[in-house]
PDB file of C-alpha atoms in Angstrom:
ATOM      1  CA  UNK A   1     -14.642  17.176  -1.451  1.00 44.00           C
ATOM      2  CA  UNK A   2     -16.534  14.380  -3.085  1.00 43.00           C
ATOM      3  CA  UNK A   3     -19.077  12.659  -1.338  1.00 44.00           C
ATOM      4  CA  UNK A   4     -17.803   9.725   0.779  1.00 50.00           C
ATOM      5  CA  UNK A   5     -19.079   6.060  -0.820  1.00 44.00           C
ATOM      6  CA  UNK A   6     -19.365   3.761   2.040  1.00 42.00           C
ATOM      7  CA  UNK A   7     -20.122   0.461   0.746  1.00 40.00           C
ATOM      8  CA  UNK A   8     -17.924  -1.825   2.792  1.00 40.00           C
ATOM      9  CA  UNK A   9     -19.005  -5.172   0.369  1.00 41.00           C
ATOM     10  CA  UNK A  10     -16.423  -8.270   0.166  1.00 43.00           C
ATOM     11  CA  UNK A  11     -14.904  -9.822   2.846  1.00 44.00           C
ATOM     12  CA  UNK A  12     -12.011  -8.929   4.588  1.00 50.00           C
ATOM     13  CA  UNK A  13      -8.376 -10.685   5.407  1.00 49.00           C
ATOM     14  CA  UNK A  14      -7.624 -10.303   9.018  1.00 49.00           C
ATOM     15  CA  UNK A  15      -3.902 -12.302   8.827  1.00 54.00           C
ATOM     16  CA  UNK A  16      -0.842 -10.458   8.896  1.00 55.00           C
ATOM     17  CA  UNK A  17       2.617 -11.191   9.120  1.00 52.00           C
ATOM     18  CA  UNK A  18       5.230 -10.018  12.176  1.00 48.00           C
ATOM     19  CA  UNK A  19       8.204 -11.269  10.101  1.00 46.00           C
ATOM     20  CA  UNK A  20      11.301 -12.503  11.754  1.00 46.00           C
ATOM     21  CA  UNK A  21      13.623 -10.649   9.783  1.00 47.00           C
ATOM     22  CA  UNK A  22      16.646  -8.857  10.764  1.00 49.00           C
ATOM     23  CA  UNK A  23      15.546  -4.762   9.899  1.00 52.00           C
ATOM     24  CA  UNK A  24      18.279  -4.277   7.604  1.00 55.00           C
ATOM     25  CA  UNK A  25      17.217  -7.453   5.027  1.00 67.00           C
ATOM     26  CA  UNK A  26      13.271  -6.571   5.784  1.00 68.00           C
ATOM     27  CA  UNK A  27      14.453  -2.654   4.804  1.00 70.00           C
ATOM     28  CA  UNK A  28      15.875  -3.839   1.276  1.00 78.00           C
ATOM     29  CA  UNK A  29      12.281  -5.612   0.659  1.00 84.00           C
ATOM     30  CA  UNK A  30      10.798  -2.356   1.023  1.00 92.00           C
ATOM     31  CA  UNK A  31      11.872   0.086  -1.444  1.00 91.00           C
ATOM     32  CA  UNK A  32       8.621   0.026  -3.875  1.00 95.00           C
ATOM     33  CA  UNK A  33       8.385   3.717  -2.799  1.00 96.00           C
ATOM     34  CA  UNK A  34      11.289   4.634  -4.809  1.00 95.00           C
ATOM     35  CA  UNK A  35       9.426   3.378  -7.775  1.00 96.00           C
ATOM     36  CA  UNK A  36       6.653   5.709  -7.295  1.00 97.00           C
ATOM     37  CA  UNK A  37       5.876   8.626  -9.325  1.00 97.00           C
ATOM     38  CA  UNK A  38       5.851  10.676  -6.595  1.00 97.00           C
ATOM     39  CA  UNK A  39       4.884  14.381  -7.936  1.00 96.00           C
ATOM     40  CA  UNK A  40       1.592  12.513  -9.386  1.00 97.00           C
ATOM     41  CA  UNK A  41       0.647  10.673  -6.051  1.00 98.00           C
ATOM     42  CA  UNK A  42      -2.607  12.137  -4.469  1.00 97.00           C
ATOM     43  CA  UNK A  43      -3.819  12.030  -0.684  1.00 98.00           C
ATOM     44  CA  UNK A  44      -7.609  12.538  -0.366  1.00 98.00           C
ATOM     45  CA  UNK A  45      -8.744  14.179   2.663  1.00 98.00           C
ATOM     46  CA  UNK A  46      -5.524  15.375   4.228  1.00 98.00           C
ATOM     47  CA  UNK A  47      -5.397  18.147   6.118  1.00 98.00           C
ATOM     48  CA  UNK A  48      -2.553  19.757   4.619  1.00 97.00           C
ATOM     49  CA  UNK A  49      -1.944  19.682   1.053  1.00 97.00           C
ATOM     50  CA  UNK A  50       0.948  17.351  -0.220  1.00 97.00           C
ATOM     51  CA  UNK A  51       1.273  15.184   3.615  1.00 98.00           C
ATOM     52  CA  UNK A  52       0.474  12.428   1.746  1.00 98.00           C
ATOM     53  CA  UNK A  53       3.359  11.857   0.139  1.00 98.00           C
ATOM     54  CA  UNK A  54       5.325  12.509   3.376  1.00 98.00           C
ATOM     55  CA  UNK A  55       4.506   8.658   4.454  1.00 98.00           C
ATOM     56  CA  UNK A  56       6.156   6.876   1.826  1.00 98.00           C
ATOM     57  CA  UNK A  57       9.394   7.488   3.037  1.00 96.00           C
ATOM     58  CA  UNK A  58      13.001   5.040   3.409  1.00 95.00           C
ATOM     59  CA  UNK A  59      12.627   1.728   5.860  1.00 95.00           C
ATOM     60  CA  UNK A  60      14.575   3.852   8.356  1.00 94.00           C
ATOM     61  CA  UNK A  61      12.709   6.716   8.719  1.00 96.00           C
ATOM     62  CA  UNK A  62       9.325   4.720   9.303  1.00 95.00           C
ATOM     63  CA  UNK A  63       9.108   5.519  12.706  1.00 94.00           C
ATOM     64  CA  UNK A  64       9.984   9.236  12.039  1.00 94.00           C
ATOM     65  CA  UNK A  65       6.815  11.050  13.422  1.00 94.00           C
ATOM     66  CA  UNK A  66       7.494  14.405  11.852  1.00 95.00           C
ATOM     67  CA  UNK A  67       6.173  13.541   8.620  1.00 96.00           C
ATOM     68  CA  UNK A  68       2.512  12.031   8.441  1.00 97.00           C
ATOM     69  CA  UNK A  69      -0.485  12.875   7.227  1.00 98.00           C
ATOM     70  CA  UNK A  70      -3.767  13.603   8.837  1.00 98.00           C
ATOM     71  CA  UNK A  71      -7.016  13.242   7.523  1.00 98.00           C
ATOM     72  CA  UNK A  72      -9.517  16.276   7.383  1.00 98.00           C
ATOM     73  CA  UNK A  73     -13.497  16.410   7.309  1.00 95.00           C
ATOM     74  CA  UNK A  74     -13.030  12.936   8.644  1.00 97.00           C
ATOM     75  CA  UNK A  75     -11.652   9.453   9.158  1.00 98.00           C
ATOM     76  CA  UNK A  76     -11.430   8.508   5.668  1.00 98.00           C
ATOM     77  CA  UNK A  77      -8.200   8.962   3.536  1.00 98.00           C
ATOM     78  CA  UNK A  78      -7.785   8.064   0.030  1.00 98.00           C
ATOM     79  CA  UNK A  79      -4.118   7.711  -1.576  1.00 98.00           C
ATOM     80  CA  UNK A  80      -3.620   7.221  -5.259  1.00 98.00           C
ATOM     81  CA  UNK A  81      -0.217   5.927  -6.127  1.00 98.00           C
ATOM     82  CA  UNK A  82       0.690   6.192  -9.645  1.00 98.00           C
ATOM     83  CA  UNK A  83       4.036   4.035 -10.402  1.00 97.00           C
ATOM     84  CA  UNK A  84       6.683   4.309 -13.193  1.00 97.00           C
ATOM     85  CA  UNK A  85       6.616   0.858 -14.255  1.00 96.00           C
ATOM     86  CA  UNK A  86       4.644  -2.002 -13.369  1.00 96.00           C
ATOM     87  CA  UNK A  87       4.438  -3.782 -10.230  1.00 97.00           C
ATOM     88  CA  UNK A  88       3.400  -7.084  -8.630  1.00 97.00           C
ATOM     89  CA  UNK A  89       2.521  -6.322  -4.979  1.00 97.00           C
ATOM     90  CA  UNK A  90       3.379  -8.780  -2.002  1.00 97.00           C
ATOM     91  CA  UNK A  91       2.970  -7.143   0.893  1.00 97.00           C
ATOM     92  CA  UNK A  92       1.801  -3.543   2.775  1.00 98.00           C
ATOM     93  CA  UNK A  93       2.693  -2.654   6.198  1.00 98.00           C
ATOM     94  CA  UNK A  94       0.781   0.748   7.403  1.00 98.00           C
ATOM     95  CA  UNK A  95       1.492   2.943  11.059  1.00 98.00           C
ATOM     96  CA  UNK A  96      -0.034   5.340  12.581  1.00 98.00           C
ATOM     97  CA  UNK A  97      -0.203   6.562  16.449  1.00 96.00           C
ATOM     98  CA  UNK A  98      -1.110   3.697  19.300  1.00 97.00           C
ATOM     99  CA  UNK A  99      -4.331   5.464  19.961  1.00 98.00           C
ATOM    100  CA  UNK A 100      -7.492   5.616  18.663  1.00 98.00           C
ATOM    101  CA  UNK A 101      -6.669   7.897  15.688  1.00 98.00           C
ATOM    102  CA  UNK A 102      -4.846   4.470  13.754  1.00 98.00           C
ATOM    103  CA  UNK A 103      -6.221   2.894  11.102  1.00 98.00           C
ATOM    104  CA  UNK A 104      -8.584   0.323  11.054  1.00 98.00           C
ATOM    105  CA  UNK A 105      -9.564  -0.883   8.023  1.00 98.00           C
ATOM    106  CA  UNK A 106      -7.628  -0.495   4.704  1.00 98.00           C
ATOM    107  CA  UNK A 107      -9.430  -1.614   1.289  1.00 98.00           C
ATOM    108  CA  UNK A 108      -7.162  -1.849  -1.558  1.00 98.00           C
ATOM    109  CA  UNK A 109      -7.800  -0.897  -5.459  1.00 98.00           C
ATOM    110  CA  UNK A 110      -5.528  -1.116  -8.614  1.00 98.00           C
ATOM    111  CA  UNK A 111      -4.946   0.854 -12.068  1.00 98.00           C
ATOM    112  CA  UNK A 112      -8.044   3.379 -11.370  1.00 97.00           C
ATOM    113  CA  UNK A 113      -6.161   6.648 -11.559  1.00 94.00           C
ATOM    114  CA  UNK A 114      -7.563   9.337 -10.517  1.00 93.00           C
ATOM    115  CA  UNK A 115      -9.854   7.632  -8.068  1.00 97.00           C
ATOM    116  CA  UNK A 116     -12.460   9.428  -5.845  1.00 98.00           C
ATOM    117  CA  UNK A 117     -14.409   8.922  -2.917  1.00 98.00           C
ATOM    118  CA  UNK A 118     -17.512   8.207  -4.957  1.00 97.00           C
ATOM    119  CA  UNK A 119     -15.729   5.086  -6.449  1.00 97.00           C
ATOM    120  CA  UNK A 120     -14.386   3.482  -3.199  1.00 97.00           C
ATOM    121  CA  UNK A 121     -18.267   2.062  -3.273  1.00 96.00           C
ATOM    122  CA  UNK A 122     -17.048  -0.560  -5.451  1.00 96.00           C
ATOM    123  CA  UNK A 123     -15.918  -3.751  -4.411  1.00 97.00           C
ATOM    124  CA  UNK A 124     -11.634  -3.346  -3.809  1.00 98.00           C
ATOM    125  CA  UNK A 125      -9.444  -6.515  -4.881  1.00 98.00           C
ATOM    126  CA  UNK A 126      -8.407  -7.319  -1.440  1.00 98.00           C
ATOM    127  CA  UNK A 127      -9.504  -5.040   2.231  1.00 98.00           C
ATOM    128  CA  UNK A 128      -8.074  -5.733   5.220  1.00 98.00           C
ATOM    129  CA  UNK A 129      -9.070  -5.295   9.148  1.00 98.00           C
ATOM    130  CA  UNK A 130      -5.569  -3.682  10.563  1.00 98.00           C
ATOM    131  CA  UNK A 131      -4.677  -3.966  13.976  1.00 98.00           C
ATOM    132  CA  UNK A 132      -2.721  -0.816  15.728  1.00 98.00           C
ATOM    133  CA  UNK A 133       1.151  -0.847  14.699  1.00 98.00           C
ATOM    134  CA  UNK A 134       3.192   2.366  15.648  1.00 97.00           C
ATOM    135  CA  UNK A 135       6.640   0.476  15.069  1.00 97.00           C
ATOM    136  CA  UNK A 136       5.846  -0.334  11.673  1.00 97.00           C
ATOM    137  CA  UNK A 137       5.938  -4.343  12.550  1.00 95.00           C
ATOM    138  CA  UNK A 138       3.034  -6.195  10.984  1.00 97.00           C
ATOM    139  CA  UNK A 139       3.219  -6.806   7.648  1.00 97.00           C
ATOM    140  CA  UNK A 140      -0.616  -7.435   5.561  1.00 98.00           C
ATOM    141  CA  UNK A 141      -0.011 -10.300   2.730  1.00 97.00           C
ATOM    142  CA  UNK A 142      -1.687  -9.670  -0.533  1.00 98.00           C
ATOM    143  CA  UNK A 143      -3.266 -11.957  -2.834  1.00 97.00           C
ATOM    144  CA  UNK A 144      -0.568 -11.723  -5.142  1.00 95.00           C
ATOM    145  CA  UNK A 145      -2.315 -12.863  -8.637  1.00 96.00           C
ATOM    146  CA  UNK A 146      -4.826  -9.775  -8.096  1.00 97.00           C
ATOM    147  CA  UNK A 147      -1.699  -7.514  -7.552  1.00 97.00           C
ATOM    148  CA  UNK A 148       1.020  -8.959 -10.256  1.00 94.00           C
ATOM    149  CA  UNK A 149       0.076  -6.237 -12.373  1.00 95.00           C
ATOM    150  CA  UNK A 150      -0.332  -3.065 -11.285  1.00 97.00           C
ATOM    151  CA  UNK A 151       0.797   0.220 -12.936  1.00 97.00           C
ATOM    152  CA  UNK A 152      -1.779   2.393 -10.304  1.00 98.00           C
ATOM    153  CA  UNK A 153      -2.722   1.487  -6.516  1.00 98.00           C
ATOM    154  CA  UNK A 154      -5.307   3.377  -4.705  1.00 98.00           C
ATOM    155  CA  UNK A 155      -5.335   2.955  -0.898  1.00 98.00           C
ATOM    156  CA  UNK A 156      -8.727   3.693   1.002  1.00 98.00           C
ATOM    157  CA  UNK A 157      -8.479   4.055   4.673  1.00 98.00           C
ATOM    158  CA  UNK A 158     -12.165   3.896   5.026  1.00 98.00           C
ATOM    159  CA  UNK A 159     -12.133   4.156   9.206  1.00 98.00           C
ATOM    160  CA  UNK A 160      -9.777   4.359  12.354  1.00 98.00           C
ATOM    161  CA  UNK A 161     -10.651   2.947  15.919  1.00 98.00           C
ATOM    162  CA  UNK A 162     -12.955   5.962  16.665  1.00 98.00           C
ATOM    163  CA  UNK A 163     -11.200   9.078  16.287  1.00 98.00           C
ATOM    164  CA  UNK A 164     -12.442  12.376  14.533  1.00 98.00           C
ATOM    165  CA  UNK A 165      -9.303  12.145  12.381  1.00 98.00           C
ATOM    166  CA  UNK A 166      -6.832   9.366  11.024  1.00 98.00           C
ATOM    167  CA  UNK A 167      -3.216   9.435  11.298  1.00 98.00           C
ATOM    168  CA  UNK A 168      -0.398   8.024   9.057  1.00 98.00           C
ATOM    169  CA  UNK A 169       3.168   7.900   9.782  1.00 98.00           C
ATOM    170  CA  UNK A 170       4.454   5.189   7.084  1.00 98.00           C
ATOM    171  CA  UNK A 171       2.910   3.063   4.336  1.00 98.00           C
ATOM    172  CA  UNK A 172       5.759   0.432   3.147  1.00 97.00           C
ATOM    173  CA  UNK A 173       4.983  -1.419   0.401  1.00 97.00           C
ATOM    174  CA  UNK A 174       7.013  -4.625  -0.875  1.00 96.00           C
ATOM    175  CA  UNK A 175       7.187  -6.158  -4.267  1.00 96.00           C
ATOM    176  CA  UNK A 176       8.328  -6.723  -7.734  1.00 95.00           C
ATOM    177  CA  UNK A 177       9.176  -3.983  -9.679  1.00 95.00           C
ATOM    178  CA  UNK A 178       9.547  -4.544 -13.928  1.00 94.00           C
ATOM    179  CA  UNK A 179      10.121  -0.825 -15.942  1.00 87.00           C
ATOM    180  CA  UNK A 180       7.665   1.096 -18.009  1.00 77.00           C
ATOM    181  CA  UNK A 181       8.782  -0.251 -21.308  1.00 66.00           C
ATOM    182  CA  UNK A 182       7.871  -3.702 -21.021  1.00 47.00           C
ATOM    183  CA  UNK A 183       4.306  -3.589 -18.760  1.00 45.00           C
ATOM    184  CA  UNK A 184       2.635  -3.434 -22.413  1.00 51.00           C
ATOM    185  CA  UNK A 185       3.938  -7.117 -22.553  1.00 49.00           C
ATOM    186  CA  UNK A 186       3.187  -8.253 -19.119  1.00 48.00           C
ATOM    187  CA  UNK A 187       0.008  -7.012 -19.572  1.00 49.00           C
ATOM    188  CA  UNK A 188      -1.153  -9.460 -22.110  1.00 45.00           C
ATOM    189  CA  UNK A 189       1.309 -12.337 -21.671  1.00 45.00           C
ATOM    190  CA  UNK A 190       2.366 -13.066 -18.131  1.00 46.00           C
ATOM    191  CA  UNK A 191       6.478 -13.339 -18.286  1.00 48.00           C
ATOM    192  CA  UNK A 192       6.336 -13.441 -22.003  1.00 48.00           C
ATOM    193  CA  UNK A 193       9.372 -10.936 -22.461  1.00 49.00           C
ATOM    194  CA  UNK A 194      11.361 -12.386 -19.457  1.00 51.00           C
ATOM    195  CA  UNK A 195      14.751 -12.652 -19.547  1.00 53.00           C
ATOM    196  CA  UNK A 196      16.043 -16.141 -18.240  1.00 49.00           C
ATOM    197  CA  UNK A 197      17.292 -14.637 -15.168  1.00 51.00           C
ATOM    198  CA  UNK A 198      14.061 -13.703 -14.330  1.00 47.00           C
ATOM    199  CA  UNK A 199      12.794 -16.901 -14.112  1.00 43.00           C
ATOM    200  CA  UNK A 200      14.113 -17.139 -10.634  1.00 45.00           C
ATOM    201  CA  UNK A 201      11.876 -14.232  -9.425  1.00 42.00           C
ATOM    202  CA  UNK A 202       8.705 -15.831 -11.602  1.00 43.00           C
ATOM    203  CA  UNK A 203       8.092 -18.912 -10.690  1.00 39.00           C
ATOM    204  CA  UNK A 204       4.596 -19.566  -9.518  1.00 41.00           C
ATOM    205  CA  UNK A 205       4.447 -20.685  -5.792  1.00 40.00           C
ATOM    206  CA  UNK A 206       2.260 -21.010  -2.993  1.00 42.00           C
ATOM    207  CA  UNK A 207       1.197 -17.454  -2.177  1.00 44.00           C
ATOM    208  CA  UNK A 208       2.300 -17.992   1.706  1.00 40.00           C
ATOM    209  CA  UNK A 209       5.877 -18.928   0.718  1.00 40.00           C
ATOM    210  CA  UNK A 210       6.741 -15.385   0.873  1.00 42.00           C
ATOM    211  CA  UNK A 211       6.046 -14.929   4.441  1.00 41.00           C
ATOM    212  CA  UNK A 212       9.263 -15.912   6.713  1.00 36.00           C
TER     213      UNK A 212
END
């Protein structure tokens, strides 16, 4: 295992959103995990090779505690999530147990495949206190013109709320998705290739807006 970097620079977003929404409509938001490349996702310090990928699973099965993942030689967990197109991130929600195993703090990184522990010492583009949520309720907003690009996401769970080892039942993640053919555009010219349609969905707002 690489050696654990524990530089905790940058300050923190401590807001996060118990949306309103009826499960079914909040369940269509979150279906980013079907858009990652799963076979190529990595989990850093689980106990049990391939759990990792066990936690990004349907809105329906979030609460299903008979897949998670469980951190090893300590806390910390590390997941890098590889996707097959590009993606512009909005929102995470994460669970674990209500206990002290549960996450505490989750730092987020984009397009550094093949991340280690040695690099989480570098400042993340957004990290976020988390407060216990075993239902899968609390959503955590991102700053959305850090994450309107992102082809790789790396996840560091850099501490729980004082428990040898973390747990993770479900990581949802909501977004935009745009396929693998066109992120060489949207890499250089923001909606550049868009089709008119799309103009709906890209339109520049307020980053709140999203949160009902």
């Amino acid at each position: 295992m690489s050696g654990h970097g524990h530089g905790h620079g940058g300050g923190h977003s401590h807001g996060c959103c118990e949306c309103d929404h009826e499960p079914a409509e909040r369940g269509v938001e979150y279906e980013l995990y079907r858009r990652i490349d799963i076979e190529k996702l990595q989990c850093l310090n689980e106990s049990r090779d391939g759990d990792g990928k066990l936690v990004f699973k349907p809105w329906d099965q979030r609460t299903d505690r008979m897949k998670f993942v469980e951190s090893d030689a300590d806390e910390e967990l590390l997941f890098n999530i590889p996707f097959t197109g590009s993606v512009k991130l909005k929102g995470i929600i994460i669970s674990g147990e209500d206990d002290e195993s549960h996450p505490a703090e989750m730092r987020l990184y984009k397009n550094i495949p093949q991340m280690s522990f040695d690099d989480t010492s570098r400042e993340p583009e957004q990290a976020f206190r988390l407060n216990r949520d075993p239902l899968a309720e609390l959503e955590y907003p991102t700053k959305i013109a850090r994450f309107s690009n992102v082809q790789h996401l790396s996840i560091h769970i850099s501490r729980n709320f004082g428990a040898e080892s973390t747990h993770v039942y479900y990581i949802g993640l909501r977004g935009e998705y745009t396929e693998a053919h066109r992120h060489e555009v949207t890499i250089c010219n923001y909606e550049a290739a868009a089709n008119p349609a799309d103009h709906k969905v890209e339109t520049i707002t307020p980053q709140t807006q999203f949160i009902s």
